[in-house]
Amino acid sequence: MKIGDIKGILFDKDGTLLKYEETWGPINRKAAFAAASQNENLADKLLVSTGYDLATKTVQAGTILGAGNSEEIAQAWMMSGARLSEPDLIELLDGIFTEAMQSAVPADNVGGVVRAFHGQEYKLGVASSDSEQSIKVFLDSLGLTPFFGYTAGYNSGYGHKPEPGMFEGFCRKLKLEPSQVAMIGDNPQDMEMARHANAGLCIAVLSGNGKIDDLKPLSDFILDDISKLPELFGIFI
């Protein structure tokens, strides 16, 4: 597939449109403390059980915290001793995650990149393991909502990454063939979703918690971050 054949761009959110560690480090700790009823030792246990490295204060790629959704996090934390019922914990996590998107740290020049592709008449969407409402709050906070014709979260009815449903939903809604769509993401799950859906291109970015050795076999291109994306497509901003 040639870059010139691409008509649609489907972005992941966390680690792609926003900076992962700067945004999610504080959020993950806040969520764990709430789930642990402010018990620090239990909060640490919950974080470690889902992929958080206490020594480096980072989330490991491909783990539940790194690529999962509120339901998966809640289920894992319940097994590790969280002090809420599962429905209450899911609601708590969705609330914390959505509110935090109002102050998320955007990727470098995300607005310029989005506007540049929209100006070239690419159809744009977001597919995230976060909730659909969280995606909308994030886009609204940056004034980018009008540029996206599609948003899908774990609770939008398309299934979960790395299943192909979110990608296929983008194609159906915006009347594109999978071969006309490029997936942009920072995790293996993003690339696997796109591969399962027969995407035209799989483009990985290193601005999240995905590792180059894991992303390389699954991607057609690897970029430092989305600020490099316009150049790859021959767009100058």
PDB file of N, CA and C in Angstrom, residues 76-159:
ATOM      1  N   ALA A  76      -8.968  -6.530  37.409  1.00  0.00           N
ATOM      2  CA  ALA A  76      -7.647  -6.883  37.934  1.00  0.00           C
ATOM      3  C   ALA A  76      -7.460  -6.344  39.350  1.00  0.00           C
ATOM      4  N   TRP A  77      -7.918  -5.140  39.578  1.00  0.00           N
ATOM      5  CA  TRP A  77      -7.764  -4.552  40.916  1.00  0.00           C
ATOM      6  C   TRP A  77      -8.655  -5.241  41.942  1.00  0.00           C
ATOM      7  N   MET A  78      -9.819  -5.703  41.543  1.00  0.00           N
ATOM      8  CA  MET A  78     -10.670  -6.469  42.453  1.00  0.00           C
ATOM      9  C   MET A  78      -9.948  -7.737  42.907  1.00  0.00           C
ATOM     10  N   MET A  79      -9.275  -8.383  41.974  1.00  0.00           N
ATOM     11  CA  MET A  79      -8.534  -9.608  42.307  1.00  0.00           C
ATOM     12  C   MET A  79      -7.363  -9.325  43.237  1.00  0.00           C
ATOM     13  N   SER A  80      -6.876  -8.071  43.228  1.00  0.00           N
ATOM     14  CA  SER A  80      -5.731  -7.710  44.070  1.00  0.00           C
ATOM     15  C   SER A  80      -6.150  -6.994  45.349  1.00  0.00           C
ATOM     16  N   GLY A  81      -7.464  -6.924  45.615  1.00  0.00           N
ATOM     17  CA  GLY A  81      -7.907  -6.418  46.904  1.00  0.00           C
ATOM     18  C   GLY A  81      -8.552  -5.056  46.918  1.00  0.00           C
ATOM     19  N   ALA A  82      -8.940  -4.516  45.767  1.00  0.00           N
ATOM     20  CA  ALA A  82      -9.623  -3.212  45.745  1.00  0.00           C
ATOM     21  C   ALA A  82     -10.883  -3.271  46.602  1.00  0.00           C
ATOM     22  N   ARG A  83     -11.195  -2.165  47.258  1.00  0.00           N
ATOM     23  CA  ARG A  83     -12.236  -2.163  48.278  1.00  0.00           C
ATOM     24  C   ARG A  83     -13.560  -1.569  47.792  1.00  0.00           C
ATOM     25  N   LEU A  84     -13.911  -1.862  46.563  1.00  0.00           N
ATOM     26  CA  LEU A  84     -15.180  -1.434  46.003  1.00  0.00           C
ATOM     27  C   LEU A  84     -15.765  -2.591  45.203  1.00  0.00           C
ATOM     28  N   SER A  85     -17.062  -2.551  44.964  1.00  0.00           N
ATOM     29  CA  SER A  85     -17.655  -3.538  44.062  1.00  0.00           C
ATOM     30  C   SER A  85     -17.185  -3.235  42.645  1.00  0.00           C
ATOM     31  N   GLU A  86     -17.235  -4.227  41.785  1.00  0.00           N
ATOM     32  CA  GLU A  86     -16.750  -4.027  40.424  1.00  0.00           C
ATOM     33  C   GLU A  86     -17.524  -2.940  39.675  1.00  0.00           C
ATOM     34  N   PRO A  87     -18.866  -2.917  39.712  1.00  0.00           N
ATOM     35  CA  PRO A  87     -19.577  -1.827  39.018  1.00  0.00           C
ATOM     36  C   PRO A  87     -19.213  -0.451  39.564  1.00  0.00           C
ATOM     37  N   ASP A  88     -19.091  -0.338  40.880  1.00  0.00           N
ATOM     38  CA  ASP A  88     -18.729   0.957  41.470  1.00  0.00           C
ATOM     39  C   ASP A  88     -17.316   1.364  41.078  1.00  0.00           C
ATOM     40  N   LEU A  89     -16.426   0.379  41.003  1.00  0.00           N
ATOM     41  CA  LEU A  89     -15.045   0.680  40.647  1.00  0.00           C
ATOM     42  C   LEU A  89     -14.942   1.111  39.188  1.00  0.00           C
ATOM     43  N   ILE A  90     -15.667   0.462  38.303  1.00  0.00           N
ATOM     44  CA  ILE A  90     -15.669   0.865  36.888  1.00  0.00           C
ATOM     45  C   ILE A  90     -16.177   2.298  36.760  1.00  0.00           C
ATOM     46  N   GLU A  91     -17.268   2.598  37.453  1.00  0.00           N
ATOM     47  CA  GLU A  91     -17.816   3.961  37.414  1.00  0.00           C
ATOM     48  C   GLU A  91     -16.821   4.973  37.971  1.00  0.00           C
ATOM     49  N   LEU A  92     -16.145   4.616  39.065  1.00  0.00           N
ATOM     50  CA  LEU A  92     -15.142   5.504  39.655  1.00  0.00           C
ATOM     51  C   LEU A  92     -14.004   5.771  38.675  1.00  0.00           C
ATOM     52  N   LEU A  93     -13.496   4.709  38.057  1.00  0.00           N
ATOM     53  CA  LEU A  93     -12.375   4.853  37.128  1.00  0.00           C
ATOM     54  C   LEU A  93     -12.771   5.692  35.913  1.00  0.00           C
ATOM     55  N   ASP A  94     -13.914   5.406  35.340  1.00  0.00           N
ATOM     56  CA  ASP A  94     -14.359   6.198  34.185  1.00  0.00           C
ATOM     57  C   ASP A  94     -14.477   7.674  34.553  1.00  0.00           C
ATOM     58  N   GLY A  95     -14.980   7.947  35.755  1.00  0.00           N
ATOM     59  CA  GLY A  95     -15.126   9.330  36.189  1.00  0.00           C
ATOM     60  C   GLY A  95     -13.790  10.030  36.358  1.00  0.00           C
ATOM     61  N   ILE A  96     -12.843   9.358  36.990  1.00  0.00           N
ATOM     62  CA  ILE A  96     -11.504   9.932  37.190  1.00  0.00           C
ATOM     63  C   ILE A  96     -10.809  10.149  35.854  1.00  0.00           C
ATOM     64  N   PHE A  97     -10.882   9.149  34.996  1.00  0.00           N
ATOM     65  CA  PHE A  97     -10.188   9.238  33.714  1.00  0.00           C
ATOM     66  C   PHE A  97     -10.777  10.333  32.825  1.00  0.00           C
ATOM     67  N   THR A  98     -12.096  10.439  32.826  1.00  0.00           N
ATOM     68  CA  THR A  98     -12.744  11.449  31.985  1.00  0.00           C
ATOM     69  C   THR A  98     -12.438  12.862  32.478  1.00  0.00           C
ATOM     70  N   GLU A  99     -12.555  13.081  33.770  1.00  0.00           N
ATOM     71  CA  GLU A  99     -12.265  14.410  34.323  1.00  0.00           C
ATOM     72  C   GLU A  99     -10.831  14.836  34.031  1.00  0.00           C
ATOM     73  N   ALA A 100      -9.912  13.878  34.111  1.00  0.00           N
ATOM     74  CA  ALA A 100      -8.498  14.190  33.907  1.00  0.00           C
ATOM     75  C   ALA A 100      -8.192  14.635  32.485  1.00  0.00           C
ATOM     76  N   MET A 101      -9.036  14.257  31.523  1.00  0.00           N
ATOM     77  CA  MET A 101      -8.772  14.627  30.140  1.00  0.00           C
ATOM     78  C   MET A 101      -8.900  16.133  29.899  1.00  0.00           C
ATOM     79  N   GLN A 102      -9.497  16.850  30.827  1.00  0.00           N
ATOM     80  CA  GLN A 102      -9.592  18.307  30.687  1.00  0.00           C
ATOM     81  C   GLN A 102      -8.228  18.977  30.821  1.00  0.00           C
ATOM     82  N   SER A 103      -7.295  18.288  31.482  1.00  0.00           N
ATOM     83  CA  SER A 103      -5.955  18.853  31.676  1.00  0.00           C
ATOM     84  C   SER A 103      -4.865  17.917  31.166  1.00  0.00           C
ATOM     85  N   ALA A 104      -5.209  17.044  30.223  1.00  0.00           N
ATOM     86  CA  ALA A 104      -4.216  16.132  29.648  1.00  0.00           C
ATOM     87  C   ALA A 104      -3.131  16.920  28.924  1.00  0.00           C
ATOM     88  N   VAL A 105      -1.929  16.340  28.876  1.00  0.00           N
ATOM     89  CA  VAL A 105      -0.804  16.986  28.199  1.00  0.00           C
ATOM     90  C   VAL A 105      -0.784  16.537  26.740  1.00  0.00           C
ATOM     91  N   PRO A 106      -1.119  17.422  25.807  1.00  0.00           N
ATOM     92  CA  PRO A 106      -1.209  17.004  24.397  1.00  0.00           C
ATOM     93  C   PRO A 106       0.155  16.686  23.803  1.00  0.00           C
ATOM     94  N   ALA A 107       0.158  15.866  22.784  1.00  0.00           N
ATOM     95  CA  ALA A 107       1.387  15.600  22.028  1.00  0.00           C
ATOM     96  C   ALA A 107       1.844  16.892  21.360  1.00  0.00           C
ATOM     97  N   ASP A 108       3.127  16.962  21.059  1.00  0.00           N
ATOM     98  CA  ASP A 108       3.688  18.161  20.440  1.00  0.00           C
ATOM     99  C   ASP A 108       2.971  18.476  19.129  1.00  0.00           C
ATOM    100  N   ASN A 109       2.460  19.708  19.035  1.00  0.00           N
ATOM    101  CA  ASN A 109       1.803  20.224  17.829  1.00  0.00           C
ATOM    102  C   ASN A 109       0.644  19.361  17.354  1.00  0.00           C
ATOM    103  N   VAL A 110      -0.062  18.753  18.290  1.00  0.00           N
ATOM    104  CA  VAL A 110      -1.182  17.895  17.895  1.00  0.00           C
ATOM    105  C   VAL A 110      -2.227  18.686  17.117  1.00  0.00           C
ATOM    106  N   GLY A 111      -2.482  19.922  17.541  1.00  0.00           N
ATOM    107  CA  GLY A 111      -3.467  20.728  16.824  1.00  0.00           C
ATOM    108  C   GLY A 111      -3.057  21.023  15.402  1.00  0.00           C
ATOM    109  N   GLY A 112      -1.788  21.343  15.212  1.00  0.00           N
ATOM    110  CA  GLY A 112      -1.286  21.620  13.869  1.00  0.00           C
ATOM    111  C   GLY A 112      -1.351  20.400  12.971  1.00  0.00           C
ATOM    112  N   VAL A 113      -1.026  19.243  13.530  1.00  0.00           N
ATOM    113  CA  VAL A 113      -1.065  18.004  12.750  1.00  0.00           C
ATOM    114  C   VAL A 113      -2.495  17.681  12.331  1.00  0.00           C
ATOM    115  N   VAL A 114      -3.409  17.733  13.284  1.00  0.00           N
ATOM    116  CA  VAL A 114      -4.811  17.414  12.984  1.00  0.00           C
ATOM    117  C   VAL A 114      -5.379  18.371  11.940  1.00  0.00           C
ATOM    118  N   ARG A 115      -5.127  19.645  12.114  1.00  0.00           N
ATOM    119  CA  ARG A 115      -5.646  20.631  11.171  1.00  0.00           C
ATOM    120  C   ARG A 115      -5.033  20.461   9.778  1.00  0.00           C
ATOM    121  N   ALA A 116      -3.758  20.077   9.736  1.00  0.00           N
ATOM    122  CA  ALA A 116      -3.093  19.884   8.444  1.00  0.00           C
ATOM    123  C   ALA A 116      -3.722  18.728   7.672  1.00  0.00           C
ATOM    124  N   PHE A 117      -3.983  17.617   8.346  1.00  0.00           N
ATOM    125  CA  PHE A 117      -4.594  16.477   7.658  1.00  0.00           C
ATOM    126  C   PHE A 117      -6.042  16.764   7.289  1.00  0.00           C
ATOM    127  N   HIS A 118      -6.750  17.444   8.172  1.00  0.00           N
ATOM    128  CA  HIS A 118      -8.129  17.811   7.848  1.00  0.00           C
ATOM    129  C   HIS A 118      -8.158  18.753   6.644  1.00  0.00           C
ATOM    130  N   GLY A 119      -7.211  19.653   6.584  1.00  0.00           N
ATOM    131  CA  GLY A 119      -7.138  20.581   5.469  1.00  0.00           C
ATOM    132  C   GLY A 119      -6.848  19.909   4.151  1.00  0.00           C
ATOM    133  N   GLN A 120      -6.231  18.740   4.199  1.00  0.00           N
ATOM    134  CA  GLN A 120      -5.971  17.963   2.992  1.00  0.00           C
ATOM    135  C   GLN A 120      -7.080  16.935   2.719  1.00  0.00           C
ATOM    136  N   GLU A 121      -8.184  17.079   3.448  1.00  0.00           N
ATOM    137  CA  GLU A 121      -9.402  16.299   3.251  1.00  0.00           C
ATOM    138  C   GLU A 121      -9.275  14.827   3.639  1.00  0.00           C
ATOM    139  N   TYR A 122      -8.343  14.537   4.552  1.00  0.00           N
ATOM    140  CA  TYR A 122      -8.311  13.199   5.143  1.00  0.00           C
ATOM    141  C   TYR A 122      -9.462  13.083   6.135  1.00  0.00           C
ATOM    142  N   LYS A 123     -10.068  11.923   6.191  1.00  0.00           N
ATOM    143  CA  LYS A 123     -11.099  11.648   7.189  1.00  0.00           C
ATOM    144  C   LYS A 123     -10.409  11.141   8.454  1.00  0.00           C
ATOM    145  N   LEU A 124     -10.783  11.716   9.604  1.00  0.00           N
ATOM    146  CA  LEU A 124     -10.052  11.467  10.840  1.00  0.00           C
ATOM    147  C   LEU A 124     -10.939  10.835  11.907  1.00  0.00           C
ATOM    148  N   GLY A 125     -10.338   9.965  12.707  1.00  0.00           N
ATOM    149  CA  GLY A 125     -11.057   9.345  13.816  1.00  0.00           C
ATOM    150  C   GLY A 125     -10.124   9.012  14.951  1.00  0.00           C
ATOM    151  N   VAL A 126     -10.717   8.694  16.091  1.00  0.00           N
ATOM    152  CA  VAL A 126      -9.968   8.271  17.278  1.00  0.00           C
ATOM    153  C   VAL A 126     -10.549   6.957  17.779  1.00  0.00           C
ATOM    154  N   ALA A 127      -9.677   5.991  18.053  1.00  0.00           N
ATOM    155  CA  ALA A 127     -10.067   4.715  18.650  1.00  0.00           C
ATOM    156  C   ALA A 127      -9.198   4.489  19.880  1.00  0.00           C
ATOM    157  N   SER A 128      -9.828   4.418  21.041  1.00  0.00           N
ATOM    158  CA  SER A 128      -9.076   4.366  22.299  1.00  0.00           C
ATOM    159  C   SER A 128      -9.622   3.284  23.221  1.00  0.00           C
ATOM    160  N   SER A 129      -8.761   2.785  24.100  1.00  0.00           N
ATOM    161  CA  SER A 129      -9.208   1.876  25.154  1.00  0.00           C
ATOM    162  C   SER A 129      -9.823   2.645  26.313  1.00  0.00           C
ATOM    163  N   ASP A 130      -9.760   3.955  26.290  1.00  0.00           N
ATOM    164  CA  ASP A 130     -10.454   4.791  27.252  1.00  0.00           C
ATOM    165  C   ASP A 130     -11.935   4.863  26.849  1.00  0.00           C
ATOM    166  N   SER A 131     -12.761   5.521  27.655  1.00  0.00           N
ATOM    167  CA  SER A 131     -14.179   5.621  27.326  1.00  0.00           C
ATOM    168  C   SER A 131     -14.405   6.631  26.208  1.00  0.00           C
ATOM    169  N   GLU A 132     -15.554   6.506  25.539  1.00  0.00           N
ATOM    170  CA  GLU A 132     -15.884   7.444  24.466  1.00  0.00           C
ATOM    171  C   GLU A 132     -16.022   8.863  25.021  1.00  0.00           C
ATOM    172  N   GLN A 133     -16.622   9.001  26.203  1.00  0.00           N
ATOM    173  CA  GLN A 133     -16.773  10.326  26.797  1.00  0.00           C
ATOM    174  C   GLN A 133     -15.426  10.954  27.089  1.00  0.00           C
ATOM    175  N   SER A 134     -14.471  10.152  27.516  1.00  0.00           N
ATOM    176  CA  SER A 134     -13.122  10.660  27.803  1.00  0.00           C
ATOM    177  C   SER A 134     -12.461  11.201  26.541  1.00  0.00           C
ATOM    178  N   ILE A 135     -12.638  10.504  25.436  1.00  0.00           N
ATOM    179  CA  ILE A 135     -12.098  10.974  24.154  1.00  0.00           C
ATOM    180  C   ILE A 135     -12.696  12.334  23.810  1.00  0.00           C
ATOM    181  N   LYS A 136     -13.999  12.450  23.952  1.00  0.00           N
ATOM    182  CA  LYS A 136     -14.682  13.691  23.588  1.00  0.00           C
ATOM    183  C   LYS A 136     -14.245  14.848  24.470  1.00  0.00           C
ATOM    184  N   VAL A 137     -14.060  14.596  25.768  1.00  0.00           N
ATOM    185  CA  VAL A 137     -13.589  15.655  26.669  1.00  0.00           C
ATOM    186  C   VAL A 137     -12.200  16.116  26.251  1.00  0.00           C
ATOM    187  N   PHE A 138     -11.337  15.178  25.911  1.00  0.00           N
ATOM    188  CA  PHE A 138      -9.983  15.527  25.480  1.00  0.00           C
ATOM    189  C   PHE A 138     -10.008  16.371  24.209  1.00  0.00           C
ATOM    190  N   LEU A 139     -10.737  15.935  23.206  1.00  0.00           N
ATOM    191  CA  LEU A 139     -10.802  16.686  21.950  1.00  0.00           C
ATOM    192  C   LEU A 139     -11.430  18.059  22.160  1.00  0.00           C
ATOM    193  N   ASP A 140     -12.482  18.116  22.969  1.00  0.00           N
ATOM    194  CA  ASP A 140     -13.120  19.405  23.265  1.00  0.00           C
ATOM    195  C   ASP A 140     -12.145  20.356  23.943  1.00  0.00           C
ATOM    196  N   SER A 141     -11.322  19.827  24.851  1.00  0.00           N
ATOM    197  CA  SER A 141     -10.400  20.678  25.600  1.00  0.00           C
ATOM    198  C   SER A 141      -9.376  21.354  24.694  1.00  0.00           C
ATOM    199  N   LEU A 142      -9.108  20.751  23.543  1.00  0.00           N
ATOM    200  CA  LEU A 142      -8.133  21.301  22.603  1.00  0.00           C
ATOM    201  C   LEU A 142      -8.799  21.979  21.401  1.00  0.00           C
ATOM    202  N   GLY A 143     -10.119  22.000  21.394  1.00  0.00           N
ATOM    203  CA  GLY A 143     -10.833  22.591  20.268  1.00  0.00           C
ATOM    204  C   GLY A 143     -10.726  21.786  18.989  1.00  0.00           C
ATOM    205  N   LEU A 144     -10.542  20.475  19.104  1.00  0.00           N
ATOM    206  CA  LEU A 144     -10.306  19.644  17.926  1.00  0.00           C
ATOM    207  C   LEU A 144     -11.505  18.795  17.512  1.00  0.00           C
ATOM    208  N   THR A 145     -12.576  18.848  18.280  1.00  0.00           N
ATOM    209  CA  THR A 145     -13.728  18.000  17.987  1.00  0.00           C
ATOM    210  C   THR A 145     -14.247  18.143  16.556  1.00  0.00           C
ATOM    211  N   PRO A 146     -14.333  19.353  16.002  1.00  0.00           N
ATOM    212  CA  PRO A 146     -14.905  19.486  14.650  1.00  0.00           C
ATOM    213  C   PRO A 146     -14.117  18.764  13.552  1.00  0.00           C
ATOM    214  N   PHE A 147     -12.876  18.401  13.830  1.00  0.00           N
ATOM    215  CA  PHE A 147     -12.043  17.803  12.794  1.00  0.00           C
ATOM    216  C   PHE A 147     -12.170  16.278  12.735  1.00  0.00           C
ATOM    217  N   PHE A 148     -12.874  15.690  13.697  1.00  0.00           N
ATOM    218  CA  PHE A 148     -12.971  14.236  13.766  1.00  0.00           C
ATOM    219  C   PHE A 148     -14.389  13.773  13.469  1.00  0.00           C
ATOM    220  N   GLY A 149     -14.486  12.851  12.528  1.00  0.00           N
ATOM    221  CA  GLY A 149     -15.788  12.317  12.157  1.00  0.00           C
ATOM    222  C   GLY A 149     -16.157  11.054  12.886  1.00  0.00           C
ATOM    223  N   TYR A 150     -15.280  10.582  13.776  1.00  0.00           N
ATOM    224  CA  TYR A 150     -15.532   9.293  14.428  1.00  0.00           C
ATOM    225  C   TYR A 150     -14.735   9.226  15.717  1.00  0.00           C
ATOM    226  N   THR A 151     -15.386   8.783  16.788  1.00  0.00           N
ATOM    227  CA  THR A 151     -14.686   8.473  18.038  1.00  0.00           C
ATOM    228  C   THR A 151     -15.244   7.166  18.586  1.00  0.00           C
ATOM    229  N   ALA A 152     -14.371   6.307  19.057  1.00  0.00           N
ATOM    230  CA  ALA A 152     -14.794   5.028  19.621  1.00  0.00           C
ATOM    231  C   ALA A 152     -13.927   4.696  20.827  1.00  0.00           C
ATOM    232  N   GLY A 153     -14.605   4.391  21.944  1.00  0.00           N
ATOM    233  CA  GLY A 153     -13.920   3.935  23.139  1.00  0.00           C
ATOM    234  C   GLY A 153     -14.290   2.501  23.457  1.00  0.00           C
ATOM    235  N   TYR A 154     -13.803   2.019  24.585  1.00  0.00           N
ATOM    236  CA  TYR A 154     -14.061   0.618  24.935  1.00  0.00           C
ATOM    237  C   TYR A 154     -15.554   0.358  25.153  1.00  0.00           C
ATOM    238  N   ASN A 155     -16.300   1.429  25.457  1.00  0.00           N
ATOM    239  CA  ASN A 155     -17.727   1.277  25.760  1.00  0.00           C
ATOM    240  C   ASN A 155     -18.633   1.744  24.623  1.00  0.00           C
ATOM    241  N   SER A 156     -18.111   1.818  23.418  1.00  0.00           N
ATOM    242  CA  SER A 156     -18.897   2.311  22.272  1.00  0.00           C
ATOM    243  C   SER A 156     -19.604   1.205  21.498  1.00  0.00           C
ATOM    244  N   GLY A 157     -19.357  -0.038  21.880  1.00  0.00           N
ATOM    245  CA  GLY A 157     -20.046  -1.146  21.231  1.00  0.00           C
ATOM    246  C   GLY A 157     -19.294  -1.808  20.102  1.00  0.00           C
ATOM    247  N   TYR A 158     -18.033  -1.445  19.918  1.00  0.00           N
ATOM    248  CA  TYR A 158     -17.239  -2.020  18.828  1.00  0.00           C
ATOM    249  C   TYR A 158     -16.283  -3.114  19.296  1.00  0.00           C
ATOM    250  N   GLY A 159     -16.299  -3.438  20.578  1.00  0.00           N
ATOM    251  CA  GLY A 159     -15.331  -4.377  21.119  1.00  0.00           C
ATOM    252  C   GLY A 159     -14.092  -3.664  21.611  1.00  0.00           C
TER     253      GLY A 159
END
